[in-house]
Short mmCIF file of C-alpha atoms in Angstrom, two decimals:
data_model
loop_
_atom_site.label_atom_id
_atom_site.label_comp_id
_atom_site.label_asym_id
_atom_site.label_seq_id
_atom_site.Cartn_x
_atom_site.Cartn_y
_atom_site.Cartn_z
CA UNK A 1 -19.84 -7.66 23.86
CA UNK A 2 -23.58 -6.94 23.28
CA UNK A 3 -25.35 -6.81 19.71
CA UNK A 4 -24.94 -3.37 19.47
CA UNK A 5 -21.37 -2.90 20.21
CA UNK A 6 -20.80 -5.98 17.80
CA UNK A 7 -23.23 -4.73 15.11
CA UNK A 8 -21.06 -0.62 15.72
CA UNK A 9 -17.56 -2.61 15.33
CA UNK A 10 -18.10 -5.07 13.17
CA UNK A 11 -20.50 -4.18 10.67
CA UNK A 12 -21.26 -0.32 10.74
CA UNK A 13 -17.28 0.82 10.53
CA UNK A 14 -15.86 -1.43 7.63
CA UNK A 15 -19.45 -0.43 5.60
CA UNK A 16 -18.66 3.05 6.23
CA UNK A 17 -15.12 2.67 5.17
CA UNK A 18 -16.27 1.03 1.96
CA UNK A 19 -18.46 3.33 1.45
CA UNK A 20 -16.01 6.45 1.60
CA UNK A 21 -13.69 4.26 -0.88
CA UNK A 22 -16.27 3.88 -3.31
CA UNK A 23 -17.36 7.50 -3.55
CA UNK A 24 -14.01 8.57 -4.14
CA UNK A 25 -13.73 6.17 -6.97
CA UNK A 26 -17.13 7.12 -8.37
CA UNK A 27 -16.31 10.46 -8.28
CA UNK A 28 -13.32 9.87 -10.48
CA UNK A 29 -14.99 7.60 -12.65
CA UNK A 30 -17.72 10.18 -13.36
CA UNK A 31 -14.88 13.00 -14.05
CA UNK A 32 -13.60 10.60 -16.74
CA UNK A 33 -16.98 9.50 -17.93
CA UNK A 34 -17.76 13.23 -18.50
CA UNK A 35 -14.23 14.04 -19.98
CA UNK A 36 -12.67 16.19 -16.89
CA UNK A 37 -9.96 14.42 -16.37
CA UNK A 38 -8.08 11.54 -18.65
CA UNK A 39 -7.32 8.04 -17.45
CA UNK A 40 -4.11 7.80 -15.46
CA UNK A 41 -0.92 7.80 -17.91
CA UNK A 42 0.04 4.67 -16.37
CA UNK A 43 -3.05 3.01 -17.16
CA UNK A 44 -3.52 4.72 -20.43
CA UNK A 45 -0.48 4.25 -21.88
CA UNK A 46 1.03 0.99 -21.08
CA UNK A 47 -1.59 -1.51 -18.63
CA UNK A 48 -4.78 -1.09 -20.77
CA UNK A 49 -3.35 -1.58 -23.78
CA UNK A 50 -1.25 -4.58 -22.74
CA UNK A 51 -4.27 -5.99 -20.83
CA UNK A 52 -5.63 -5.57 -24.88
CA UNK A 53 -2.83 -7.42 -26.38
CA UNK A 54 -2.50 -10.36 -24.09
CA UNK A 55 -6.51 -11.14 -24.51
CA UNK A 56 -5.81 -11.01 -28.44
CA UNK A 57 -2.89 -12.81 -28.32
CA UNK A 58 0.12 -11.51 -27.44
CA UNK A 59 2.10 -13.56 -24.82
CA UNK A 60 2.69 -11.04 -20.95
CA UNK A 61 5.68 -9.22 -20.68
CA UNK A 62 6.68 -9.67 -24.91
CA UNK A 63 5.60 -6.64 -27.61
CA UNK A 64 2.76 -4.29 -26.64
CA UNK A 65 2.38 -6.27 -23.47
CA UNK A 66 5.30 -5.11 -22.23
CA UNK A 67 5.65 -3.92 -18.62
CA UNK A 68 8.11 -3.68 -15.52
CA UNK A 69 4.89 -4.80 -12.97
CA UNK A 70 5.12 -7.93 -11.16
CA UNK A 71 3.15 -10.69 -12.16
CA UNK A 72 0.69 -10.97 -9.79
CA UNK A 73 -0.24 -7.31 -10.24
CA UNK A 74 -0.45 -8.39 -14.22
CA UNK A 75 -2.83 -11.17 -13.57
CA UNK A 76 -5.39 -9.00 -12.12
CA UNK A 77 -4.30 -6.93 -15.45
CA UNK A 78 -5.62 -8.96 -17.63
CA UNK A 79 -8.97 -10.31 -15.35
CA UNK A 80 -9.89 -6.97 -15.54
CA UNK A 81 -9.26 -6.35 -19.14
CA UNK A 82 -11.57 -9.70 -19.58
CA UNK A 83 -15.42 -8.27 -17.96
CA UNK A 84 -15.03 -5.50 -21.59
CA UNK A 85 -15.16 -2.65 -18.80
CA UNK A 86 -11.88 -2.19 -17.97
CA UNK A 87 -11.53 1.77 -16.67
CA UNK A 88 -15.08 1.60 -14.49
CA UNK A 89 -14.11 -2.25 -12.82
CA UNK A 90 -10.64 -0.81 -11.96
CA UNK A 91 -11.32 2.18 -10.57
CA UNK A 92 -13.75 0.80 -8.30
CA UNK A 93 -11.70 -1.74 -7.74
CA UNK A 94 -9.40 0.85 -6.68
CA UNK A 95 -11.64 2.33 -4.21
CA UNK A 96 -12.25 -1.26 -2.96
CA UNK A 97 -8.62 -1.24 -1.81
CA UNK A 98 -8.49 1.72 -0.40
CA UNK A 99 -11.29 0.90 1.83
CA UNK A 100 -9.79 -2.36 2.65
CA UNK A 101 -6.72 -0.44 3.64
CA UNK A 102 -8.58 1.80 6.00
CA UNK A 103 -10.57 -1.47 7.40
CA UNK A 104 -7.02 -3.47 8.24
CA UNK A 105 -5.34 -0.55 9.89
CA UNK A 106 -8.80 -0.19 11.86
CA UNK A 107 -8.69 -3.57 12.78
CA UNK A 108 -4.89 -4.09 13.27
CA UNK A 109 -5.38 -0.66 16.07
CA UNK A 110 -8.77 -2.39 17.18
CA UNK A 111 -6.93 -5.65 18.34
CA UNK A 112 -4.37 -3.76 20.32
CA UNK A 113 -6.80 -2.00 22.34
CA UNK A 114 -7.09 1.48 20.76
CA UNK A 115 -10.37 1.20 18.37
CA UNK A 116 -11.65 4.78 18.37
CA UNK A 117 -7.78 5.39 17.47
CA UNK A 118 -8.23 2.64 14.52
CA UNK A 119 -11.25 4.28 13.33
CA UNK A 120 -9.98 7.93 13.13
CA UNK A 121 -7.04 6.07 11.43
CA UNK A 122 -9.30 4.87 8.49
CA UNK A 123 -10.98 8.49 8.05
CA UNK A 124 -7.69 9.96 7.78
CA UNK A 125 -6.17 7.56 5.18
CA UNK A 126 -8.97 7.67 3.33
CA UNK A 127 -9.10 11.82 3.43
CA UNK A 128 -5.46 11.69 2.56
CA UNK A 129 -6.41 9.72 -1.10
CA UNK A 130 -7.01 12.49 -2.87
CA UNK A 131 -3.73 14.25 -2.08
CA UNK A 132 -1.62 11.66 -2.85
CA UNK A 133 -3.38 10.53 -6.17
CA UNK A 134 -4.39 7.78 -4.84
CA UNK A 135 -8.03 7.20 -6.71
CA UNK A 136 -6.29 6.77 -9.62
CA UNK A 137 -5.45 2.93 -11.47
CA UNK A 138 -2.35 1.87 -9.25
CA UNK A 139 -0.17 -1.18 -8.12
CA UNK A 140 0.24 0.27 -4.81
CA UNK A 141 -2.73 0.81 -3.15
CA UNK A 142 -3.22 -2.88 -4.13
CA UNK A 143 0.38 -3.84 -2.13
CA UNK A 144 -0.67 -2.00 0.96
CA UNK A 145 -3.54 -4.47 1.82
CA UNK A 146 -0.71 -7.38 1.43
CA UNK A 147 1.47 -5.40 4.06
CA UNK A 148 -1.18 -4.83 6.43
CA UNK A 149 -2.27 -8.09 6.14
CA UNK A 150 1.49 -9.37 7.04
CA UNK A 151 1.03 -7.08 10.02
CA UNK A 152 -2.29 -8.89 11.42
CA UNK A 153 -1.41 -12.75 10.93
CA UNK A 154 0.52 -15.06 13.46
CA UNK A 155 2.60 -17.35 11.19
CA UNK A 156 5.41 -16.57 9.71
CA UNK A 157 5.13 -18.42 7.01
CA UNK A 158 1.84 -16.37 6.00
CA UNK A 159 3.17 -12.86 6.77
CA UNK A 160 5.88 -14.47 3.93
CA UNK A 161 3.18 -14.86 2.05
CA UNK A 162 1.48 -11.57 2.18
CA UNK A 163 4.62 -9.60 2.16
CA UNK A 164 5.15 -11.69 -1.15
CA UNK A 165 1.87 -10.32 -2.25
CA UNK A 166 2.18 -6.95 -1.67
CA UNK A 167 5.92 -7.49 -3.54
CA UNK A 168 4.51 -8.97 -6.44
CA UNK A 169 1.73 -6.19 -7.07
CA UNK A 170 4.74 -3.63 -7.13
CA UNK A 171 8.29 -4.19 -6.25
CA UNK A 172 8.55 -1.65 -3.64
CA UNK A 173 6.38 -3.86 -1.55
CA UNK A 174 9.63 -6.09 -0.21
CA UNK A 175 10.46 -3.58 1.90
CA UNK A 176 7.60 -4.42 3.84
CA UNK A 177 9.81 -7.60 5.00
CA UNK A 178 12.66 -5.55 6.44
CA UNK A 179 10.90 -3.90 9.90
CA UNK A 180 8.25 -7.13 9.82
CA UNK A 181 12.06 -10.14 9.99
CA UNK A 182 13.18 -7.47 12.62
CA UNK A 183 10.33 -8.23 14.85
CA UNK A 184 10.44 -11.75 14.02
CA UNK A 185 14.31 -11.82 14.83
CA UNK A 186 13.61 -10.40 17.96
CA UNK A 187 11.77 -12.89 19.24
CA UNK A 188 13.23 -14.53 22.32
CA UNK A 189 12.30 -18.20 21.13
CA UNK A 190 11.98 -19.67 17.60
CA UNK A 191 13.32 -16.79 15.75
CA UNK A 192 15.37 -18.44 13.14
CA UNK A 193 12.68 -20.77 12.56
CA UNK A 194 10.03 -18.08 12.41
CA UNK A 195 12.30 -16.06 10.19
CA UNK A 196 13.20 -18.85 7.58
CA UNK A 197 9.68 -19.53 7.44
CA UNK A 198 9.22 -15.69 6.59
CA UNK A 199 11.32 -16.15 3.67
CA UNK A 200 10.25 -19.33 2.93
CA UNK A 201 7.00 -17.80 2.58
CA UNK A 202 7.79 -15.59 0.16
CA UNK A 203 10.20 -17.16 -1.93
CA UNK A 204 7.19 -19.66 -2.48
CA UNK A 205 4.99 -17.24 -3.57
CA UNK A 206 7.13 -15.47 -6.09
CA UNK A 207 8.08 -19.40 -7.65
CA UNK A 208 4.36 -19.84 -8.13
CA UNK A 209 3.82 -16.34 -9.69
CA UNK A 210 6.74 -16.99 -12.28
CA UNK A 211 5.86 -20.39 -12.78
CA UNK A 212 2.27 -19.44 -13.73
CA UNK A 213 3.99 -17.11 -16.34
CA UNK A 214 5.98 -20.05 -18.08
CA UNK A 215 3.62 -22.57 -17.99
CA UNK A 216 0.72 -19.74 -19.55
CA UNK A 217 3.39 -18.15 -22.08
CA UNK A 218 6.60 -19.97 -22.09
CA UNK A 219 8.21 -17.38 -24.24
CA UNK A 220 7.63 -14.75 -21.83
CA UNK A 221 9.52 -16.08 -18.57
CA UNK A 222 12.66 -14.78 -19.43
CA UNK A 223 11.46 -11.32 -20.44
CA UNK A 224 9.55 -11.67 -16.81
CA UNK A 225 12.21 -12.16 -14.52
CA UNK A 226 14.28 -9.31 -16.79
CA UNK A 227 11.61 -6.67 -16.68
CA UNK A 228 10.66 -6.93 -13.16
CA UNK A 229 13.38 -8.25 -11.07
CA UNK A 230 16.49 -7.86 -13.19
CA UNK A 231 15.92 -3.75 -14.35
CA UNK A 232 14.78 -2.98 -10.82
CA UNK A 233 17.86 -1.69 -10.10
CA UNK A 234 18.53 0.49 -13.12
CA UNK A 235 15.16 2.12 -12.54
CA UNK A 236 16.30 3.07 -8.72
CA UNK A 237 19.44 5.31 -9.58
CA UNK A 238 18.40 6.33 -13.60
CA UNK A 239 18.44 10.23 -13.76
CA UNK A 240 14.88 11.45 -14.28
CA UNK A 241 12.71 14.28 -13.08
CA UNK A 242 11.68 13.70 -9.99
CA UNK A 243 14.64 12.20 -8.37
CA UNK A 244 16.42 13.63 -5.31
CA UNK A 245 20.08 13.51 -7.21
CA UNK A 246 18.84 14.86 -10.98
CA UNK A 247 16.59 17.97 -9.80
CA UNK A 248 16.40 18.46 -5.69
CA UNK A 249 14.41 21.51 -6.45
CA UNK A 250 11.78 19.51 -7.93
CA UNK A 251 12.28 16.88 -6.09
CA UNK A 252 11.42 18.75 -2.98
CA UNK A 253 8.53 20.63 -4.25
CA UNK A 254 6.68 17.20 -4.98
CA UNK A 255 7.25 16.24 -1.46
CA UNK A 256 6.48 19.51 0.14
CA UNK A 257 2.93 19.58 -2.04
CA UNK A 258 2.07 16.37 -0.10
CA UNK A 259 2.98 17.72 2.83
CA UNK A 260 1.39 20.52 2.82
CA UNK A 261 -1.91 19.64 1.63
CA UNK A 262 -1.46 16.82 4.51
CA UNK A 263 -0.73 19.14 7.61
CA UNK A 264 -3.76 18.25 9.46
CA UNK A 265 -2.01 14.37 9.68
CA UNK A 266 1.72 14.79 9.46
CA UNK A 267 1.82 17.46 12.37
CA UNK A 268 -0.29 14.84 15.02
CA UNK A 269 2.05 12.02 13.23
CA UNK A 270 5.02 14.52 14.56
CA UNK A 271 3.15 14.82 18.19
CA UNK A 272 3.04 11.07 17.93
CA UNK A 273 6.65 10.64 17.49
CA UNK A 274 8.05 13.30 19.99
CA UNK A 275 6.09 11.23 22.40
CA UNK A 276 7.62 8.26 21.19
CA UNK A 277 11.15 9.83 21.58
CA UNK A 278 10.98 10.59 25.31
CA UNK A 279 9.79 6.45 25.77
CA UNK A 280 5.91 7.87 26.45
CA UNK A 281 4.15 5.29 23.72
CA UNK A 282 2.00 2.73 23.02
CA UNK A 283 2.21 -0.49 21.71
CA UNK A 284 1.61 -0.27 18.65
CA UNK A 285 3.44 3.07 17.69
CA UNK A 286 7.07 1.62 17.14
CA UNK A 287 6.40 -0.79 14.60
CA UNK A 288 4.22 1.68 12.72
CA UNK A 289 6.97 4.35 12.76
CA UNK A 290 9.15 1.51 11.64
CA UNK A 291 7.00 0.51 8.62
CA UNK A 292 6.36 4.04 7.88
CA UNK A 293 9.58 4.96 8.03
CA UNK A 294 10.60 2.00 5.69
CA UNK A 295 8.06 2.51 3.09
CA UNK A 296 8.68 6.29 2.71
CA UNK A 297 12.01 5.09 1.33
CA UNK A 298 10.84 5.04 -2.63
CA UNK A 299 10.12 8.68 -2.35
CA UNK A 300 13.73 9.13 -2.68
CA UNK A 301 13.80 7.45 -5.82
CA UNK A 302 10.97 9.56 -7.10
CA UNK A 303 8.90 11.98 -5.42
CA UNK A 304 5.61 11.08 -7.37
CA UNK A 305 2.33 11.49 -5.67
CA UNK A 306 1.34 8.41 -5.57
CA UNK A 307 4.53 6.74 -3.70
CA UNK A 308 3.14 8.18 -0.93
CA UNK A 309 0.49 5.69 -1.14
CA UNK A 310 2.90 3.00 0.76
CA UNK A 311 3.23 4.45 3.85
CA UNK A 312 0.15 5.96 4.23
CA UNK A 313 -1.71 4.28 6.85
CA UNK A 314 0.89 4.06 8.98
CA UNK A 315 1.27 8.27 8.66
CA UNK A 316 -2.64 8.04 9.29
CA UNK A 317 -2.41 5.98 12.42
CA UNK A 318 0.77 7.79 13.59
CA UNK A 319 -1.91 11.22 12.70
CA UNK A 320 -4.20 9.44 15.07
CA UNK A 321 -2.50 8.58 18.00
CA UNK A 322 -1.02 12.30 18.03
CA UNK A 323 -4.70 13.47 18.09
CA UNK A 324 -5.03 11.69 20.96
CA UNK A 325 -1.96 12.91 22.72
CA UNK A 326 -3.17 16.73 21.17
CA UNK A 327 -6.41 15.74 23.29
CA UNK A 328 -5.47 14.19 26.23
CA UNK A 329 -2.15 15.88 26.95
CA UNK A 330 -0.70 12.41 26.91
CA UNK A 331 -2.76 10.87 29.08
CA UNK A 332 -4.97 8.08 27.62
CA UNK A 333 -8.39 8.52 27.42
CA UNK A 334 -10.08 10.69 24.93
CA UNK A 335 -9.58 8.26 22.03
CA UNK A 336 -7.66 5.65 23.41
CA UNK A 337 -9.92 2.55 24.98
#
């Protein structure tokens, strides 16, 4: 590899990726500054204020610092609520994320041989952002960098580890681990040991996280475990607007808005899969359709905007591949390497 290839894949891509993140959060930031647009209800109503309450005083999870999240996602809560600035540090924070999202599914593509793919991948998630809300404050574009991270590293016990992550920023993130111990079951040696390690992994993770909540605010690790494991459940099959069984109709049109306003990557993503039907594929395009597949399942729950934010760059990169395929008439070589 010469300096400028080097300098082009290392350096110039991931600075441009940042770069789109950032705008979009500035953008939003300014829109809020100027009195546009309000500060996500989420973020408004229930994590700024408890953010508030556990710097005065009150211990996580107890009173006004009450919240479903897991805890990891409410440590970087309350860091943020500690710089005074909490809407501009999280937003851009936000756009951080996304970025970092776009770089990972660049890099995970890059690795497996298809790097002009793994760019258009990036561009594509981070054009979808906007439609799926996802500028705004959110757990989930926060779990999507542990997922993708799972994806890239070798041990077990460290894709445990980030799949714990992304499950501890928001509880959807678990089902990360269901395609990732399927690969890891099907490996033809050291499967059981890889797999217990996945768990192992983890479970680790998750002990730490509640641990740090009891040993921080003792009072609070009961109302921890009950508001973010325990009602998980309830919250999954609760009638409320949005949900498939309550109000299909409305339901539907939440999905089909995304959709929609997303043609230009779910119809290549749809290319991509045909292909992938008939056995003409590549490498990487069954476990992505896997992972995709899996993390479109909270959309059934609710059809909110920003739950498409879990599978999206796996949608992007599925969008990508079936530009190539649109290009090349399935043969490789217009944006495959």
């Amino acid at each position: 590899m010469d300096v400028r290839e080097f300098t082009t894949g290392r350096i110039l891509v991931p600075l441009l990726f940042l770069a789109l993140g950032l705008i979009e959060s500035i953008h939003r930031l300014v829109q809020i500054r100027v009195g546009y647009i309000d500060l996500f209800v989420d973020a408004r109503a229930v994590w700024k204020p408890a953010a508030h309450a556990v710097l005065t005083g009150t211990p996580l999870y107890i009173g006004h610092a009450t919240d479903n999240k897991p805890p990891l996602w409410q440590f970087l809560n309350v860091l943020v609520g500690l710089t005074g600035h909490y809407t501009a540090v999280f937003t851009l924070l936000v756009g951080i994320a996304n970025a970092t999202a776009a770089i990972l599914i660049w890099r995970y593509l890059r690795l497996a041989g298809y790097e002009k793919i793994g760019i258009l991948s990036g561009v594509l998630l981070l054009s979808m952002i906007p439609v799926v809300q996802g500028r705004v404050i959110n757990v989930r574009s926060f779990a999507v960098i542990g997922i993708l991270v799972a994806l890239q590293v070798r041990h077990p016990f460290l894709k445990g580890l980030a799949v714990g992550s992304a499950a501890l920023m928001s509880q959807y993130g678990i089902l990360a681990g269901i395609p990732i111990l399927w690969t890891l079951l099907n490996r033809r040696e050291g499967r059981w040991r890889d797999a217990s390690l996945f768990i192992l992994g983890g479970a680790v993770l998750c002990l730490v996280s509640y641990l740090l909540v009891y040993f921080m605010w003792p009072d609070s690790f009961v109302a921890a475990v009950r508001n973010s494991i325990l009602i998980s459940g309830h919250y999954a099959t609760q009638s409320a607007k949005y949900t498939l069984w309550e109000t299909p109709l409305v339901w539907g049109g939440g999905i089909l808005r995304v959709v929609l306003g997303s043609l230009y990557v779910f119809l290549p993503a749809a290319l991509t899969a045909r292909y992938e039907v008939s056995g003409r594929t590549a490498d990487p395009i069954p476990l992505l359709s896997i992972v995709a597949v899996t993390l479109l399942l909270p959309l059934l729950v609710r059809s909110f905007q920003v739950y498409w934010i879990y599978p999206l760059p796996f949608l992007a990169a599925l969008g990508a591949f079936g530009y190539d395929l649109f290009f090349s008439e399935g043969i490789p070589g217009v944006l495959s390497d």
